[in-house]
Tab-separated table of C-alpha atoms in Angstrom:
chain	number	residue	atom	x	y	z
A	1	MET	CA	-57.346	-68.458	54.929
A	2	ARG	CA	-59.864	-66.027	53.535
A	3	THR	CA	-59.051	-62.342	53.062
A	4	ILE	CA	-59.966	-60.289	56.149
A	5	ASN	CA	-60.482	-56.547	55.749
A	6	GLU	CA	-62.831	-55.749	58.634
A	7	ILE	CA	-63.059	-56.619	62.302
A	8	ILE	CA	-66.558	-55.954	63.607
A	9	VAL	CA	-67.373	-55.679	67.318
A	10	HIS	CA	-70.765	-56.770	68.668
A	11	CYS	CA	-72.543	-57.332	71.974
A	12	THR	CA	-74.971	-60.096	72.930
A	13	ALA	CA	-77.587	-57.457	73.877
A	14	THR	CA	-78.160	-59.231	77.187
A	15	PRO	CA	-78.679	-57.599	80.584
A	16	GLU	CA	-75.724	-56.302	82.522
A	17	GLY	CA	-74.055	-59.016	84.578
A	18	ARG	CA	-75.925	-61.946	83.004
A	19	PRO	CA	-73.480	-64.599	81.809
A	20	MET	CA	-73.875	-66.199	78.408
A	21	THR	CA	-71.805	-68.937	76.817
A	22	VAL	CA	-70.757	-69.785	73.283
A	23	GLU	CA	-73.030	-72.821	73.549
A	24	GLN	CA	-76.022	-70.640	74.454
A	25	ILE	CA	-75.343	-68.247	71.578
A	26	ASP	CA	-74.906	-71.202	69.235
A	27	HIS	CA	-78.265	-72.600	70.387
A	28	ILE	CA	-79.995	-69.261	69.721
A	29	HIS	CA	-78.397	-68.887	66.307
A	30	ARG	CA	-79.299	-72.472	65.314
A	31	HIS	CA	-82.811	-72.724	66.776
A	32	GLU	CA	-84.149	-69.160	66.759
A	33	ASN	CA	-82.302	-67.761	63.739
A	34	HIS	CA	-82.226	-71.142	61.943
A	35	TRP	CA	-78.570	-70.792	60.931
A	36	THR	CA	-77.303	-74.232	59.996
A	37	ASN	CA	-73.680	-73.266	60.697
A	38	GLY	CA	-74.536	-72.156	64.231
A	39	ILE	CA	-72.900	-69.299	66.078
A	40	GLY	CA	-72.235	-66.364	63.794
A	41	TYR	CA	-69.358	-64.812	65.777
A	42	HIS	CA	-65.749	-65.889	65.583
A	43	LYS	CA	-64.794	-64.846	69.128
A	44	VAL	CA	-66.840	-64.255	72.282
A	45	ILE	CA	-65.596	-62.414	75.371
A	46	TYR	CA	-67.186	-63.567	78.615
A	47	LEU	CA	-67.795	-61.359	81.652
A	48	ASP	CA	-64.581	-62.615	83.271
A	49	GLY	CA	-62.540	-61.499	80.237
A	50	SER	CA	-61.915	-64.988	78.909
A	51	VAL	CA	-61.995	-65.241	75.113
A	52	HIS	CA	-63.785	-68.191	73.533
A	53	ASN	CA	-63.895	-69.465	69.978
A	54	GLY	CA	-67.112	-69.421	68.007
A	55	ARG	CA	-66.865	-70.097	64.283
A	56	PRO	CA	-63.396	-70.871	62.986
A	57	LEU	CA	-61.722	-67.794	61.481
A	58	GLU	CA	-61.514	-69.666	58.165
A	59	MET	CA	-65.332	-69.764	57.951
A	60	VAL	CA	-67.437	-66.824	56.853
A	61	GLY	CA	-69.326	-65.462	59.850
A	62	ALA	CA	-73.006	-64.601	60.215
A	63	HIS	CA	-72.884	-61.429	62.262
A	64	CYS	CA	-73.397	-58.454	59.945
A	65	ASN	CA	-75.591	-57.536	57.018
A	66	GLY	CA	-74.725	-55.742	53.794
A	67	GLY	CA	-72.142	-58.193	52.518
A	68	HIS	CA	-69.699	-57.602	55.378
A	69	ASN	CA	-69.482	-61.223	56.534
A	70	ALA	CA	-67.382	-62.562	53.674
A	71	HIS	CA	-64.234	-60.657	54.631
A	72	SER	CA	-64.662	-59.905	58.320
A	73	ILE	CA	-64.167	-61.327	61.773
A	74	GLY	CA	-67.011	-60.943	64.266
A	75	ILE	CA	-66.135	-60.386	67.915
A	76	CYS	CA	-68.896	-60.314	70.524
A	77	TYR	CA	-68.749	-59.365	74.189
A	78	VAL	CA	-71.374	-60.626	76.620
A	79	GLY	CA	-73.625	-57.762	77.715
A	80	GLY	CA	-74.656	-54.523	76.073
A	81	CYS	CA	-77.966	-53.800	77.820
A	82	ALA	CA	-78.906	-52.292	81.158
A	83	LYS	CA	-80.422	-54.603	83.762
A	84	ASP	CA	-83.871	-54.002	82.187
A	85	GLY	CA	-82.684	-56.009	79.155
A	86	ARG	CA	-83.790	-53.325	76.691
A	87	THR	CA	-81.811	-50.133	77.198
A	88	PRO	CA	-78.438	-50.105	75.386
A	89	LYS	CA	-75.582	-49.664	77.856
A	90	ASP	CA	-71.842	-50.161	77.786
A	91	THR	CA	-71.665	-52.989	80.303
A	92	ARG	CA	-68.117	-54.152	79.565
A	93	THR	CA	-66.311	-55.228	82.686
A	94	PRO	CA	-62.717	-54.040	83.153
A	95	LYS	CA	-61.594	-57.566	82.249
A	96	GLN	CA	-63.682	-57.534	79.064
A	97	LYS	CA	-62.167	-54.177	78.055
A	98	GLU	CA	-58.668	-55.542	78.601
A	99	ALA	CA	-59.429	-58.789	76.765
A	100	LEU	CA	-60.928	-56.921	73.821
A	101	ALA	CA	-57.826	-54.731	73.532
A	102	GLN	CA	-55.572	-57.809	73.641
A	103	LEU	CA	-57.690	-59.679	71.095
A	104	LEU	CA	-57.779	-56.699	68.733
A	105	THR	CA	-54.002	-56.359	69.043
A	106	GLU	CA	-53.549	-60.033	68.115
A	107	LEU	CA	-55.951	-59.779	65.187
A	108	HIS	CA	-54.272	-56.594	63.955
A	109	ARG	CA	-50.950	-58.464	63.910
A	110	GLN	CA	-52.522	-61.297	61.956
A	111	PHE	CA	-54.558	-59.054	59.609
A	112	PRO	CA	-52.733	-55.697	59.430
A	113	GLU	CA	-54.888	-54.371	56.576
A	114	ALA	CA	-58.171	-54.907	58.436
A	115	THR	CA	-60.132	-51.933	59.748
A	116	LEU	CA	-62.111	-51.769	62.992
A	117	HIS	CA	-65.877	-51.232	63.157
A	118	GLY	CA	-68.798	-51.419	65.530
A	119	HIS	CA	-71.839	-53.324	64.270
A	120	ARG	CA	-73.906	-50.133	64.551
A	121	GLU	CA	-71.955	-48.698	61.614
A	122	PHE	CA	-73.710	-51.217	59.381
A	123	ALA	CA	-77.099	-51.706	61.098
A	124	LYS	CA	-79.718	-49.582	62.809
A	125	LYS	CA	-78.746	-50.917	66.227
A	126	ALA	CA	-76.853	-49.608	69.249
A	127	CYS	CA	-74.614	-52.684	69.058
A	128	PRO	CA	-72.024	-52.908	70.579
A	129	SER	CA	-73.424	-50.216	72.956
A	130	PHE	CA	-70.128	-48.277	72.930
A	131	ASN	CA	-68.008	-46.629	70.262
A	132	ALA	CA	-65.688	-49.359	69.006
A	133	HIS	CA	-63.385	-46.673	67.628
A	134	GLU	CA	-62.026	-46.122	71.132
A	135	TYR	CA	-59.699	-48.966	70.093
A	136	ASP	CA	-58.538	-47.239	66.887
A	137	TYR	CA	-55.180	-46.564	68.537
A	138	ILE	CA	-54.399	-50.277	68.140
A	139	PHE	CA	-54.959	-50.086	64.404
A	140	LYS	CA	-52.802	-46.984	64.022
A	141	GLU	CA	-49.783	-48.808	65.442
A	142	GLN	CA	-47.541	-50.787	63.123
A	143	PRO	CA	-48.098	-54.473	63.928
A	144	GLN	CA	-45.103	-56.274	65.399
A	145	LYS	CA	-44.413	-59.685	63.983
């Protein structure tokens, strides 16, 4: 397993309430971004709160610039824009919020030295359309094995 020192939260930047699947994201990343390894995120949280695998954790992601991919895990929730498809908005459903907290707790147990970040800390974007540091409390707790 590669060394993980950052967990970076993203959004799909899609309109509020519009579903999107791992397969759709993979298609976009392969055919519009021309990434041969496909989906750049490691985990995707659907509107219903279900968590789906993207790239294997062992593989370097393609989700952040500035050299952050090599030692990070990319998590993406579906949504992030108002219904107009352009205006950044925290569109997380209650189930997505709960799933993200659970996923971050699991990842913190697995990678206790990793720090939490929102994509917007590394790019001139609103992504993930909320302050990811609202989950810092998870990373302040001592992980239970």
